[in-house]
PDB file of C-alpha atoms and ligand atoms in Angstrom:
ATOM      1  CA  MET Q1157      -9.770 -19.287 -17.182  1.00 53.00           C
ATOM      2  CA  ASN Q1158      -6.204 -18.497 -15.511  1.00 63.00           C
ATOM      3  CA  ASN Q1159      -5.744 -17.797 -12.207  1.00 74.00           C
ATOM      4  CA  ASN Q1160      -5.037 -14.493 -13.593  1.00 85.00           C
ATOM      5  CA  SER Q1161      -7.485 -13.031 -15.427  1.00 94.00           C
ATOM      6  CA  PHE Q1162      -9.705 -10.662 -14.132  1.00 96.00           C
ATOM      7  CA  PRO Q1163     -13.053 -11.751 -12.889  1.00 97.00           C
ATOM      8  CA  HIS Q1164     -15.540 -10.072 -15.093  1.00 96.00           C
ATOM      9  CA  ASP Q1165     -18.408 -11.999 -14.026  1.00 96.00           C
ATOM     10  CA  ALA Q1166     -17.838 -11.743 -11.367  1.00 97.00           C
ATOM     11  CA  PHE Q1167     -17.781  -7.953 -11.104  1.00 98.00           C
ATOM     12  CA  SER Q1168     -20.126  -6.952 -14.173  1.00 98.00           C
ATOM     13  CA  LYS Q1169     -22.072  -5.512 -11.528  1.00 98.00           C
ATOM     14  CA  GLU Q1170     -20.333  -2.441 -10.145  1.00 98.00           C
ATOM     15  CA  LEU Q1171     -18.475  -2.634 -14.263  1.00 98.00           C
ATOM     16  CA  ALA Q1172     -21.813  -1.720 -15.421  1.00 98.00           C
ATOM     17  CA  ALA Q1173     -22.621   1.320 -12.978  1.00 98.00           C
ATOM     18  CA  ASN Q1174     -19.257   2.485 -13.389  1.00 98.00           C
ATOM     19  CA  ASP Q1175     -19.958   2.525 -17.093  1.00 98.00           C
ATOM     20  CA  GLU Q1176     -22.896   5.221 -16.166  1.00 98.00           C
ATOM     21  CA  TYR Q1177     -21.310   7.177 -13.084  1.00 97.00           C
ATOM     22  CA  ILE Q1178     -18.100   8.311 -15.746  1.00 98.00           C
ATOM     23  CA  LYS Q1179     -20.916   9.889 -18.050  1.00 98.00           C
ATOM     24  CA  SER Q1180     -22.075  12.105 -15.405  1.00 97.00           C
ATOM     25  CA  PHE Q1181     -18.076  12.028 -13.760  1.00 97.00           C
ATOM     26  CA  LYS Q1182     -17.515  15.865 -12.368  1.00 95.00           C
ATOM     27  CA  TYR Q1183     -13.882  15.050 -10.251  1.00 95.00           C
ATOM     28  CA  SER Q1184     -11.242  16.126 -12.842  1.00 95.00           C
ATOM     29  CA  GLY Q1185     -10.181  18.864 -12.275  1.00 95.00           C
ATOM     30  CA  LEU Q1186      -9.542  17.718  -8.336  1.00 96.00           C
ATOM     31  CA  THR Q1187      -6.317  17.472  -6.394  1.00 96.00           C
ATOM     32  CA  GLY Q1188      -4.956  15.126  -3.719  1.00 95.00           C
ATOM     33  CA  VAL Q1189      -5.054  17.547  -0.980  1.00 97.00           C
ATOM     34  CA  ALA Q1190      -8.302  17.472   1.044  1.00 97.00           C
ATOM     35  CA  GLN Q1191     -10.183  20.388   0.691  1.00 97.00           C
ATOM     36  CA  LYS Q1192     -11.552  20.648   3.719  1.00 98.00           C
ATOM     37  CA  GLY Q1193      -8.627  20.281   5.989  1.00 98.00           C
ATOM     38  CA  LEU Q1194     -10.275  16.708   7.548  1.00 98.00           C
ATOM     39  CA  ALA Q1195      -9.105  13.764   7.443  1.00 98.00           C
ATOM     40  CA  ILE Q1196     -11.985  10.478   9.155  1.00 98.00           C
ATOM     41  CA  VAL Q1197     -10.668   7.435  10.442  1.00 98.00           C
ATOM     42  CA  THR Q1198     -13.870   5.051  10.163  1.00 98.00           C
ATOM     43  CA  CYS Q1199     -14.933   1.084  10.820  1.00 98.00           C
ATOM     44  CA  MET Q1200     -15.002  -0.820   7.224  1.00 98.00           C
ATOM     45  CA  ASP Q1201     -18.975  -0.862   8.065  1.00 98.00           C
ATOM     46  CA  SER Q1202     -21.382   0.078   4.650  1.00 98.00           C
ATOM     47  CA  ARG Q1203     -23.805   1.652   7.007  1.00 98.00           C
ATOM     48  CA  ILE Q1204     -21.578   4.627   7.372  1.00 98.00           C
ATOM     49  CA  ASN Q1205     -21.038   6.827   4.824  1.00 98.00           C
ATOM     50  CA  PRO Q1206     -18.968   9.192   5.678  1.00 97.00           C
ATOM     51  CA  LEU Q1207     -18.507  11.846   2.510  1.00 97.00           C
ATOM     52  CA  SER Q1208     -22.649  11.896   3.183  1.00 97.00           C
ATOM     53  CA  ILE Q1209     -22.763  12.254   6.736  1.00 97.00           C
ATOM     54  CA  MET Q1210     -20.801  15.257   7.021  1.00 96.00           C
ATOM     55  CA  GLY Q1211     -22.681  17.073   3.529  1.00 97.00           C
ATOM     56  CA  MET Q1212     -19.076  16.394   2.575  1.00 97.00           C
ATOM     57  CA  LYS Q1213     -18.425  15.244  -1.660  1.00 96.00           C
ATOM     58  CA  SER Q1214     -15.049  14.272  -3.852  1.00 97.00           C
ATOM     59  CA  GLY Q1215     -12.416  15.382  -2.240  1.00 97.00           C
ATOM     60  CA  ASP Q1216     -12.832  17.762   0.217  1.00 98.00           C
ATOM     61  CA  ALA Q1217     -11.566  14.713   3.254  1.00 98.00           C
ATOM     62  CA  LYS Q1218      -9.851  11.886   4.124  1.00 98.00           C
ATOM     63  CA  ILE Q1219     -11.022   8.776   4.771  1.00 98.00           C
ATOM     64  CA  LEU Q1220      -8.965   5.886   7.100  1.00 98.00           C
ATOM     65  CA  ARG Q1221     -10.832   2.986   7.699  1.00 98.00           C
ATOM     66  CA  ASN Q1222     -11.268  -0.847   9.486  1.00 98.00           C
ATOM     67  CA  ALA Q1223     -13.023  -2.554  10.848  1.00 97.00           C
ATOM     68  CA  GLY Q1224     -14.281  -0.956  14.609  1.00 97.00           C
ATOM     69  CA  ALA Q1225     -12.913   2.001  13.418  1.00 98.00           C
ATOM     70  CA  ARG Q1226      -8.761   1.427  15.535  1.00 98.00           C
ATOM     71  CA  VAL Q1227      -5.803   4.119  15.471  1.00 98.00           C
ATOM     72  CA  THR Q1228      -3.320   1.356  14.018  1.00 97.00           C
ATOM     73  CA  GLU Q1229       0.402   1.351  13.196  1.00 97.00           C
ATOM     74  CA  ASP Q1230      -1.178   1.756   9.476  1.00 98.00           C
ATOM     75  CA  VAL Q1231      -3.401   4.254  10.436  1.00 98.00           C
ATOM     76  CA  LEU Q1232      -1.168   6.412  11.757  1.00 98.00           C
ATOM     77  CA  ARG Q1233       1.324   6.312   9.186  1.00 98.00           C
ATOM     78  CA  THR Q1234      -1.071   7.205   6.767  1.00 98.00           C
ATOM     79  CA  LEU Q1235      -2.019  10.056   8.612  1.00 98.00           C
ATOM     80  CA  VAL Q1236       1.330  11.251   8.902  1.00 98.00           C
ATOM     81  CA  LEU Q1237       1.400  11.630   4.981  1.00 97.00           C
ATOM     82  CA  ALA Q1238      -2.514  13.065   5.370  1.00 97.00           C
ATOM     83  CA  THR Q1239      -1.117  16.007   7.386  1.00 97.00           C
ATOM     84  CA  TYR Q1240       2.033  17.023   5.595  1.00 97.00           C
ATOM     85  CA  LEU Q1241       1.465  16.689   1.850  1.00 97.00           C
ATOM     86  CA  LEU Q1242      -2.162  16.216   1.148  1.00 97.00           C
ATOM     87  CA  GLY Q1243      -3.763  19.169   3.264  1.00 97.00           C
ATOM     88  CA  VAL Q1244      -5.337  17.555   7.130  1.00 98.00           C
ATOM     89  CA  LYS Q1245      -5.553  19.561   9.281  1.00 98.00           C
ATOM     90  CA  LYS Q1246      -8.264  18.034  11.992  1.00 98.00           C
ATOM     91  CA  ILE Q1247      -9.084  13.921  12.414  1.00 98.00           C
ATOM     92  CA  LEU Q1248     -11.935  12.103  13.749  1.00 98.00           C
ATOM     93  CA  VAL Q1249     -12.275   8.392  14.839  1.00 98.00           C
ATOM     94  CA  MET Q1250     -15.320   8.130  14.882  1.00 98.00           C
ATOM     95  CA  PRO Q1251     -16.624   4.505  15.212  1.00 98.00           C
ATOM     96  CA  HIS Q1252     -20.112   3.530  15.447  1.00 98.00           C
ATOM     97  CA  THR Q1253     -23.388   2.326  17.213  1.00 97.00           C
ATOM     98  CA  ASN Q1254     -23.537  -1.681  16.837  1.00 97.00           C
ATOM     99  CA  CYS Q1255     -19.755  -2.873  15.502  1.00 97.00           C
ATOM    100  CA  ARG Q1256     -19.719  -5.916  15.630  1.00 93.00           C
ATOM    101  CA  MET Q1257     -16.544  -5.204  17.118  1.00 93.00           C
ATOM    102  CA  ALA Q1258     -17.665  -3.861  20.141  1.00 93.00           C
ATOM    103  CA  SER Q1259     -19.669  -6.987  20.554  1.00 92.00           C
ATOM    104  CA  ALA Q1260     -17.900  -9.434  21.270  1.00 90.00           C
ATOM    105  CA  GLU Q1261     -14.199 -10.100  22.844  1.00 92.00           C
ATOM    106  CA  GLU Q1262     -11.865 -11.702  20.593  1.00 93.00           C
ATOM    107  CA  ALA Q1263     -11.671 -14.961  21.836  1.00 95.00           C
ATOM    108  CA  ASP Q1264     -15.086 -14.427  21.004  1.00 94.00           C
ATOM    109  CA  ILE Q1265     -14.675 -13.929  17.250  1.00 95.00           C
ATOM    110  CA  HIS Q1266     -11.653 -16.347  16.822  1.00 96.00           C
ATOM    111  CA  GLU Q1267     -14.071 -18.501  18.558  1.00 96.00           C
ATOM    112  CA  HIS Q1268     -16.310 -18.182  16.291  1.00 96.00           C
ATOM    113  CA  ILE Q1269     -14.802 -18.524  12.946  1.00 97.00           C
ATOM    114  CA  GLN Q1270     -12.751 -21.085  13.839  1.00 97.00           C
ATOM    115  CA  LYS Q1271     -16.291 -23.834  14.491  1.00 97.00           C
ATOM    116  CA  GLU Q1272     -17.906 -21.745  11.491  1.00 97.00           C
ATOM    117  CA  PHE Q1273     -15.586 -22.726   9.320  1.00 97.00           C
ATOM    118  CA  GLY Q1274     -13.106 -24.367  10.718  1.00 97.00           C
ATOM    119  CA  VAL Q1275     -10.324 -21.769  10.449  1.00 97.00           C
ATOM    120  CA  ASP Q1276      -7.817 -21.028  12.921  1.00 97.00           C
ATOM    121  CA  THR Q1277      -7.356 -16.756  12.944  1.00 97.00           C
ATOM    122  CA  ARG Q1278      -5.509 -16.775  16.603  1.00 96.00           C
ATOM    123  CA  SER Q1279      -2.832 -15.345  14.896  1.00 96.00           C
ATOM    124  CA  LEU Q1280      -4.537 -12.003  13.966  1.00 95.00           C
ATOM    125  CA  GLU Q1281      -4.965  -9.532  16.669  1.00 92.00           C
ATOM    126  CA  PHE Q1282      -8.702  -8.290  15.669  1.00 93.00           C
ATOM    127  CA  ARG Q1283      -8.538  -5.256  17.288  1.00 93.00           C
ATOM    128  CA  THR Q1284     -12.135  -5.640  19.858  1.00 93.00           C
ATOM    129  CA  ALA Q1285     -13.159  -2.721  21.215  1.00 91.00           C
ATOM    130  CA  LYS Q1286     -15.696  -3.692  24.315  1.00 89.00           C
ATOM    131  CA  ASP Q1287     -15.597  -1.106  26.601  1.00 93.00           C
ATOM    132  CA  GLN Q1288     -16.099   1.310  23.399  1.00 95.00           C
ATOM    133  CA  GLU Q1289     -15.602   4.653  24.379  1.00 96.00           C
ATOM    134  CA  LYS Q1290     -12.259   3.809  26.092  1.00 96.00           C
ATOM    135  CA  ALA Q1291     -11.146   2.594  22.781  1.00 97.00           C
ATOM    136  CA  LEU Q1292     -11.997   5.830  21.284  1.00 98.00           C
ATOM    137  CA  ALA Q1293      -9.652   7.185  24.133  1.00 98.00           C
ATOM    138  CA  MET Q1294      -7.334   5.093  23.769  1.00 97.00           C
ATOM    139  CA  ASP Q1295      -7.162   5.533  19.482  1.00 98.00           C
ATOM    140  CA  VAL Q1296      -7.390   9.087  20.108  1.00 98.00           C
ATOM    141  CA  SER Q1297      -4.758  10.354  22.772  1.00 97.00           C
ATOM    142  CA  ARG Q1298      -2.039   7.349  20.862  1.00 97.00           C
ATOM    143  CA  ILE Q1299      -3.118  10.147  17.462  1.00 98.00           C
ATOM    144  CA  ARG Q1300      -2.025  12.630  19.628  1.00 97.00           C
ATOM    145  CA  ALA Q1301       0.986  11.665  20.842  1.00 96.00           C
ATOM    146  CA  PHE Q1302       2.225  10.107  17.724  1.00 97.00           C
ATOM    147  CA  PRO Q1303       5.869  11.702  17.766  1.00 95.00           C
ATOM    148  CA  PHE Q1304       5.777  12.417  13.877  1.00 96.00           C
ATOM    149  CA  LEU Q1305       2.403  13.825  13.877  1.00 94.00           C
ATOM    150  CA  ASN Q1306       2.423  18.131  13.675  1.00 85.00           C
ATOM    151  CA  LYS Q1307       1.726  19.347  17.438  1.00 85.00           C
ATOM    152  CA  ASP Q1308      -0.863  21.989  15.832  1.00 90.00           C
ATOM    153  CA  VAL Q1309      -3.308  18.702  14.537  1.00 97.00           C
ATOM    154  CA  VAL Q1310      -6.413  19.170  15.845  1.00 98.00           C
ATOM    155  CA  VAL Q1311      -7.987  15.574  17.169  1.00 98.00           C
ATOM    156  CA  GLY Q1312     -11.365  14.172  18.149  1.00 98.00           C
ATOM    157  CA  GLY Q1313     -13.519  11.503  19.093  1.00 98.00           C
ATOM    158  CA  ALA Q1314     -16.784  10.430  18.487  1.00 98.00           C
ATOM    159  CA  ILE Q1315     -19.295   8.134  18.595  1.00 98.00           C
ATOM    160  CA  TYR Q1316     -21.624   8.143  14.989  1.00 98.00           C
ATOM    161  CA  ASP Q1317     -25.155   6.568  15.627  1.00 98.00           C
ATOM    162  CA  VAL Q1318     -25.724   4.053  12.867  1.00 98.00           C
ATOM    163  CA  THR Q1319     -29.645   4.472  13.630  1.00 98.00           C
ATOM    164  CA  THR Q1320     -30.264   8.076  13.465  1.00 98.00           C
ATOM    165  CA  GLY Q1321     -27.138   9.111  11.648  1.00 98.00           C
ATOM    166  CA  LYS Q1322     -26.462  11.597  14.207  1.00 98.00           C
ATOM    167  CA  ILE Q1323     -22.812  11.572  15.162  1.00 98.00           C
ATOM    168  CA  THR Q1324     -22.647  12.276  18.960  1.00 98.00           C
ATOM    169  CA  PRO Q1325     -19.479  14.233  19.783  1.00 98.00           C
ATOM    170  CA  VAL Q1326     -16.925  12.229  23.526  1.00 97.00           C
ATOM    171  CA  GLU Q1327     -14.642  13.693  25.321  1.00 95.00           C
ATOM    172  CA  CYS Q1328     -11.085  12.373  25.712  1.00 90.00           C
TER     173      CYS Q1328
HETATM  174 ZN1  LIG L1143     -17.670  -0.832  13.105  1.00 73.06          ZN
END
């Protein structure tokens, strides 16, 4: 097997599940416009299902995810496109409780990876958020202050509780 081939063995379960999924696929009529006018910036954490926690389905909202739900250059770039071209009128930045990115300092995570895997990751900025509410306030204001975004886009911050499913708005 050469390195260019698709790793079918590794993805066999996913491909089989998709074969089932397409049998009852019902979203072929959708466009890329967010039907509910919403974008959610959240963490990659596997406990968060951003659409279902707000009673939404495919086509309703734009979902942007990364480690810690941080507002990075790429998030801002994506939000500009989402607001001008894809119907987004409100943005919710939504980190969560029990987040690995809020449980340690940047240096601790680098040290952990170095110790466990022997890889020096210090040239990467993980953007940990030990003070989660402070980081959230900074991220929300980063979007609000971004000059390319429409002034009438509404931006809010909230924290998702992974043990109850509840979203708690944060004043910021
Ligand atoms: Zn997280």
